[in-house]
Short mmCIF file of C-alpha atoms in Angstrom, two decimals:
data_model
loop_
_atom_site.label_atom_id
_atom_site.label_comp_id
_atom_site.label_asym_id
_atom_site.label_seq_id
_atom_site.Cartn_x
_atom_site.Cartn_y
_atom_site.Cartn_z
CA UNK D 1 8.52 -10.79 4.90
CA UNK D 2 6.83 -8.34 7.61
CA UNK D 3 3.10 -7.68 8.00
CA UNK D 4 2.33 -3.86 7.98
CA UNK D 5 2.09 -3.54 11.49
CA UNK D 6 3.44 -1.56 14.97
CA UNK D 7 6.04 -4.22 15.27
CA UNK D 8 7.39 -3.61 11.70
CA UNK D 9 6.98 0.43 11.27
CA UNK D 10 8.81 0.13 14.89
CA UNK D 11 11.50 -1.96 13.00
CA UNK D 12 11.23 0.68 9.60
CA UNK D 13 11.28 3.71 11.47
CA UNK D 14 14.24 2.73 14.43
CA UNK D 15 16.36 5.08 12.45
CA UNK D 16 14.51 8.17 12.38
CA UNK D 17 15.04 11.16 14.62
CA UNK D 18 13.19 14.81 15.15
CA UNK D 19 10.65 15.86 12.65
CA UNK D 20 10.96 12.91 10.36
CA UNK D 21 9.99 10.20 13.48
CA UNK D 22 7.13 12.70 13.82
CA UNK D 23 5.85 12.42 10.76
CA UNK D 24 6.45 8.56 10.38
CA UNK D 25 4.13 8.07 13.95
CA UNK D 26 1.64 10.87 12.99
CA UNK D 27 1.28 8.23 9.51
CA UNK D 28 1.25 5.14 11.31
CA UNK D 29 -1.68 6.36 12.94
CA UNK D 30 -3.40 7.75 10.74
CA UNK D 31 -2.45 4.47 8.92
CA UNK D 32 -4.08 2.06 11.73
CA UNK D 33 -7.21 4.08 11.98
CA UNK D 34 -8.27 3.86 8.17
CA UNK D 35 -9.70 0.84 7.03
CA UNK D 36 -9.88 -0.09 3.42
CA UNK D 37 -11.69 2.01 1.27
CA UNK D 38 -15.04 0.63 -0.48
CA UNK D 39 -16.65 0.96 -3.83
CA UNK D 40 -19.46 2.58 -2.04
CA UNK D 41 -17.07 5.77 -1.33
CA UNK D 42 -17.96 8.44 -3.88
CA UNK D 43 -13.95 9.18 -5.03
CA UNK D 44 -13.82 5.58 -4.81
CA UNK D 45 -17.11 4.52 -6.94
CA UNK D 46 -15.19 3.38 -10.33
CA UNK D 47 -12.34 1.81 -8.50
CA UNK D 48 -11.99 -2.05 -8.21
CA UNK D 49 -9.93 -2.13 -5.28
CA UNK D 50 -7.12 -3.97 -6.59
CA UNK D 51 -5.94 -5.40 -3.01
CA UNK D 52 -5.90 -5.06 1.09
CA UNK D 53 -2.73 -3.94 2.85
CA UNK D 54 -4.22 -5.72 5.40
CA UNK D 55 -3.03 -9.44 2.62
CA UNK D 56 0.49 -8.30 1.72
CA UNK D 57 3.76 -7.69 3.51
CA UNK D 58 7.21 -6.00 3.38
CA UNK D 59 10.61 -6.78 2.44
CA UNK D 60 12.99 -6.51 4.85
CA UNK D 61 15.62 -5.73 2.25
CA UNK D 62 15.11 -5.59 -1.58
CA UNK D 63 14.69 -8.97 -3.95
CA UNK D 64 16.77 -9.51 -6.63
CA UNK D 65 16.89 -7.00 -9.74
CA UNK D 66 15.04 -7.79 -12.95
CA UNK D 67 16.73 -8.61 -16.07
CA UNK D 68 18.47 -5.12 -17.97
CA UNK D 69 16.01 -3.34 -20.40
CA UNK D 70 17.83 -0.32 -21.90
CA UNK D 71 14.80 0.64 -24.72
CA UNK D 72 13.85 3.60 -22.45
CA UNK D 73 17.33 4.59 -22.07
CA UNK D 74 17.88 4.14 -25.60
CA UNK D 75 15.34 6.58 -26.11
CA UNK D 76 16.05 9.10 -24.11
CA UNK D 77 19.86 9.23 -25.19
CA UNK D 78 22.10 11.55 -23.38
CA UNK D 79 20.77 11.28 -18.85
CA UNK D 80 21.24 13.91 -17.05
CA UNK D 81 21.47 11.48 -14.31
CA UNK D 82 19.63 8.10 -12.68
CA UNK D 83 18.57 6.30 -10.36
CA UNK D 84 17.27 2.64 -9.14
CA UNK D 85 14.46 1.43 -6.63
CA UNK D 86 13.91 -1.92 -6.45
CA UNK D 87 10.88 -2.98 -3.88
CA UNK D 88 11.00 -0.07 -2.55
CA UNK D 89 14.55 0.34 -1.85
CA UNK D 90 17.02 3.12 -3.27
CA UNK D 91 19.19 1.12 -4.84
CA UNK D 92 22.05 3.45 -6.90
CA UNK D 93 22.22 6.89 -7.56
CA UNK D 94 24.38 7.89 -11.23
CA UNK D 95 25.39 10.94 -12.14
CA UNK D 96 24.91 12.02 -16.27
CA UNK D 97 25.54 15.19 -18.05
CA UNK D 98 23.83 17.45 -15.59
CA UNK D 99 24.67 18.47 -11.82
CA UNK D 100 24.58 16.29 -8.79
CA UNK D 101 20.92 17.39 -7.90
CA UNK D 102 19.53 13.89 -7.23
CA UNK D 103 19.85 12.80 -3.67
CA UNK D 104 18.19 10.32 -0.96
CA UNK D 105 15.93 10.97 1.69
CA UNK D 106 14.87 9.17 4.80
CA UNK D 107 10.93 8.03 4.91
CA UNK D 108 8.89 10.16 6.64
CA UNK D 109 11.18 13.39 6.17
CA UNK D 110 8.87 16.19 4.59
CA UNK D 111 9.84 17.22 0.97
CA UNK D 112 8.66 19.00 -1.84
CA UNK D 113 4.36 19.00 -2.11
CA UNK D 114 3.83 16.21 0.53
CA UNK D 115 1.15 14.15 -0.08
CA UNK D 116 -1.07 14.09 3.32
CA UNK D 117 -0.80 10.68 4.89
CA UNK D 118 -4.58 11.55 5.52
CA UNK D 119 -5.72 11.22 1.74
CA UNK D 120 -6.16 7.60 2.50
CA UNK D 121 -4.94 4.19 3.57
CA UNK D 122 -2.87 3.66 1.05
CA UNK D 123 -0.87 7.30 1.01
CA UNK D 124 -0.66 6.80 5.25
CA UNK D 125 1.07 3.57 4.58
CA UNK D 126 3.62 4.86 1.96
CA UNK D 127 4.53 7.95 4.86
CA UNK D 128 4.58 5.25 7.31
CA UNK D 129 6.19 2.11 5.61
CA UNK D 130 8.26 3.82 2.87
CA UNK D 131 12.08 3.02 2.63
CA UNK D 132 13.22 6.77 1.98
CA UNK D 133 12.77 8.66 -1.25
CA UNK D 134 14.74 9.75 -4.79
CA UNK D 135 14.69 13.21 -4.76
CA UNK D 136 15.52 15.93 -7.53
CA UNK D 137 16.59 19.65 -6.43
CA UNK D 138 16.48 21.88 -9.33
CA UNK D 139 18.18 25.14 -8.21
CA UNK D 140 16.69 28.53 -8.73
CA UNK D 141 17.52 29.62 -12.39
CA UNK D 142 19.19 26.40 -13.42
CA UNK D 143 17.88 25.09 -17.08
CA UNK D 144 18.19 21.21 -17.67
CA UNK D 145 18.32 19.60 -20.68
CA UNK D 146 18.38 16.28 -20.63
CA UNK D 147 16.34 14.43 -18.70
CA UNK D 148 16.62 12.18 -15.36
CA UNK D 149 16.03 9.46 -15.59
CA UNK D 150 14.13 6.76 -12.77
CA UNK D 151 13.54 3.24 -13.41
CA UNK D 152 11.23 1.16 -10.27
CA UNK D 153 10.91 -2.55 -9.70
CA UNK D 154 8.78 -4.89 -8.18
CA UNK D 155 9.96 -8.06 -7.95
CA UNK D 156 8.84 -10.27 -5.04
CA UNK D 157 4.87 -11.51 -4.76
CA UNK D 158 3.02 -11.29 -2.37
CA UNK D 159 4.81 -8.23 -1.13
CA UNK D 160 4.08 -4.66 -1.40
CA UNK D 161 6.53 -1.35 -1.98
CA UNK D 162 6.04 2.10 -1.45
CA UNK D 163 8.31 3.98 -4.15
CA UNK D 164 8.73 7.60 -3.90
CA UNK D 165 10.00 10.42 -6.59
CA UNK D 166 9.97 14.09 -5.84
CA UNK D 167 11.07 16.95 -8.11
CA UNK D 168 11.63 19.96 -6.51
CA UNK D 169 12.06 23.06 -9.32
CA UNK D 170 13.43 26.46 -7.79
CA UNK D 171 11.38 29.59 -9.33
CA UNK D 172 12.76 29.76 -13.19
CA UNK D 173 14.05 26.06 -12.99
CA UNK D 174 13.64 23.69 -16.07
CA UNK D 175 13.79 20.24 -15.35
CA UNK D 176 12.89 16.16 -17.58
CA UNK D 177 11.54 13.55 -15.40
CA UNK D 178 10.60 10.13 -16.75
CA UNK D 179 9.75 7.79 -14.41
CA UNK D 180 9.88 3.89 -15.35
CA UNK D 181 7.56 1.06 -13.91
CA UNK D 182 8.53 -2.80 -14.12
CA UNK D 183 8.00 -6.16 -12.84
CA UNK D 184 7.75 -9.50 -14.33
CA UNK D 185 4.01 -11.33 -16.01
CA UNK D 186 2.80 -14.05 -13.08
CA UNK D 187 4.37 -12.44 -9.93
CA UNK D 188 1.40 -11.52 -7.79
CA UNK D 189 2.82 -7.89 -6.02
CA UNK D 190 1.59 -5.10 -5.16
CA UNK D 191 3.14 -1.02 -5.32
CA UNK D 192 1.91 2.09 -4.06
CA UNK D 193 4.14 4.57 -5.78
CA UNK D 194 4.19 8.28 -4.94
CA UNK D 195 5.31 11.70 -7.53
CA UNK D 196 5.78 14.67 -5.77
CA UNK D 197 5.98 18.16 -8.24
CA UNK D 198 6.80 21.34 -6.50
CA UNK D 199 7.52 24.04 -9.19
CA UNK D 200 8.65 27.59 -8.58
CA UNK D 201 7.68 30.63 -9.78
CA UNK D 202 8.28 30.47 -13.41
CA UNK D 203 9.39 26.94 -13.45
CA UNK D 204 9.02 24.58 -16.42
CA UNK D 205 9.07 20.99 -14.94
CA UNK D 206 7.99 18.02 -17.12
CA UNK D 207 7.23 14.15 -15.82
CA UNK D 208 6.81 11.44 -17.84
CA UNK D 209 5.72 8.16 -16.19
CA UNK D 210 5.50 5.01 -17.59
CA UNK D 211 3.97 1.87 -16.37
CA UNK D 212 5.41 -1.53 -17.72
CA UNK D 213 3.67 -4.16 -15.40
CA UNK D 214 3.87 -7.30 -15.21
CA UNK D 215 0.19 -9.12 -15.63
CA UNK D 216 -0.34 -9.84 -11.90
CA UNK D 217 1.06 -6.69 -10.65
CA UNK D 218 -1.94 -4.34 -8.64
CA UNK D 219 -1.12 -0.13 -7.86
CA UNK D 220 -2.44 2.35 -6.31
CA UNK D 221 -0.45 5.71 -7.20
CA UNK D 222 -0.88 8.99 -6.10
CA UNK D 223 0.15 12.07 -7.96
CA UNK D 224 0.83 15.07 -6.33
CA UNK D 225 1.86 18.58 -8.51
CA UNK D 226 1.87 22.17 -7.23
CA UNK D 227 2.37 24.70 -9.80
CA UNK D 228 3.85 28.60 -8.39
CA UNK D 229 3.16 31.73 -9.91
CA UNK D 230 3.63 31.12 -14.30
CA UNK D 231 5.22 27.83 -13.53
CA UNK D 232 4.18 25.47 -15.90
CA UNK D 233 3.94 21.59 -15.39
CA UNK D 234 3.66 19.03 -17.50
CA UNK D 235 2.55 15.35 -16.56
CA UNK D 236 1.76 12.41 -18.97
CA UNK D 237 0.87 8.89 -17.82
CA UNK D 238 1.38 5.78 -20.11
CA UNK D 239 -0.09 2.55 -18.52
CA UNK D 240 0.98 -0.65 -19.97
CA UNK D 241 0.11 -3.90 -18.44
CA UNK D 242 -0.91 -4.25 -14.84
CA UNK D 243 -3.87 -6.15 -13.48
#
């Protein structure tokens, strides 16, 4: 496991090249120069801070998946496609009934409505630390029934992940998300997951996230959507478990 430090975002980011290595140093730093934020902090006031990056570290690849659990699936019925991140890591893309719009991205490339690495610690460490990104790219005009489907796992304690989803909805674009949070009762981890929503003009874009954690399991999300001209967005939350 790897601390959250110079050595290791040297070691996560060795890969990177023009404008994403940019934007994974610009992060680090702003990263190193936060500190924790405290109750005392107005947007913070009614926040137990559920734990200190400072106390947890990184995989350097991802632990071992959690046990199948099709009721979402079941659900949902027909996918217009799906994906897997486990600790972090983008672990397979599938293709369903729609088009090949979901793809992979490399942390620290901008997409979509980029959440500034600046909001806080926690946001500067998922631009900094983050393993890459699922990303959907809804064409301009193209309708989408069902919906994609995105299922994340945390699975090793004492660790911490930095998942990231972005939709990306061209102007008159109609798009399903539903997002799907898991990890065991009694494993002590950690997950800063990020949602990107960038709709169009026009656009119709709907995310559904769900939050299935395990007892012991501590998050701090951020949310980002940004609506264009009549687009409309629709976001619903369902927490379920956590600590």
């Amino acid at each position: 496991m790897l601390p959250l430090d110079q050595t290791t975002f040297d070691r996560v980011s060795g890969s990177l090249s023009g404008a994403a290595a940019t934007a994974a140093r610009q992060s680090f730093t702003t990263y190193a120069n936060l500190r924790t934020p405290e109750p005392t902090e107005e947007v913070w006031r009614y926040v137990e801070i559920p734990f200190d990056l400072d106390d947890v570290s990184l995989l350097d690849a991802p632990g071992a998946r959690l046990p199948a659990d099709d009721r979402i699936r079941r659900v949902l019925g027909s996918l217009a496609g799906s994906a897997l991140i486990v600790d972090g890591f983008i672990e397979t893309i599938e293709e369903g009934t729609g088009p090949a719009l979901v793809s992979s991205i490399d942390s620290g490339q901008p997409a979509g409505a980029t959440i500034p690495a600046g909001l806080d610690r926690y946001s500067a460490a998922a631009s900094a630390f983050g393993r890459g990104a699922i990303v959907l790219n809804v064409p301009r005009g193209t309708a989408i029934g069902d919906p994609y489907f995105v299922e994340v796992q945390a699975t090793a304690a004492g660790t911490v992940s930095f998942p990231k989803v972005v939709v990306d909805g061209g102007d008159g674009s109609e798009a399903k998300v539903v997002i799907h949070y898991r990890s065991l009762d009694g494993v002590d981890v950690s997950v800063v997951p990020q949602v990107e929503v960038n709709a169009g003009a026009n656009a119709r874009v709907n995310v559904t996230t769900i939050r299935e954690w395990g007892d012991e399991t501590a998050m701090i999300g951020h949310h980002r959507l940004v609506a264009g001209r009549d687009a409309a967005v629709s976001a619903a939350d369902f927490g379920m478990g956590g600590r």
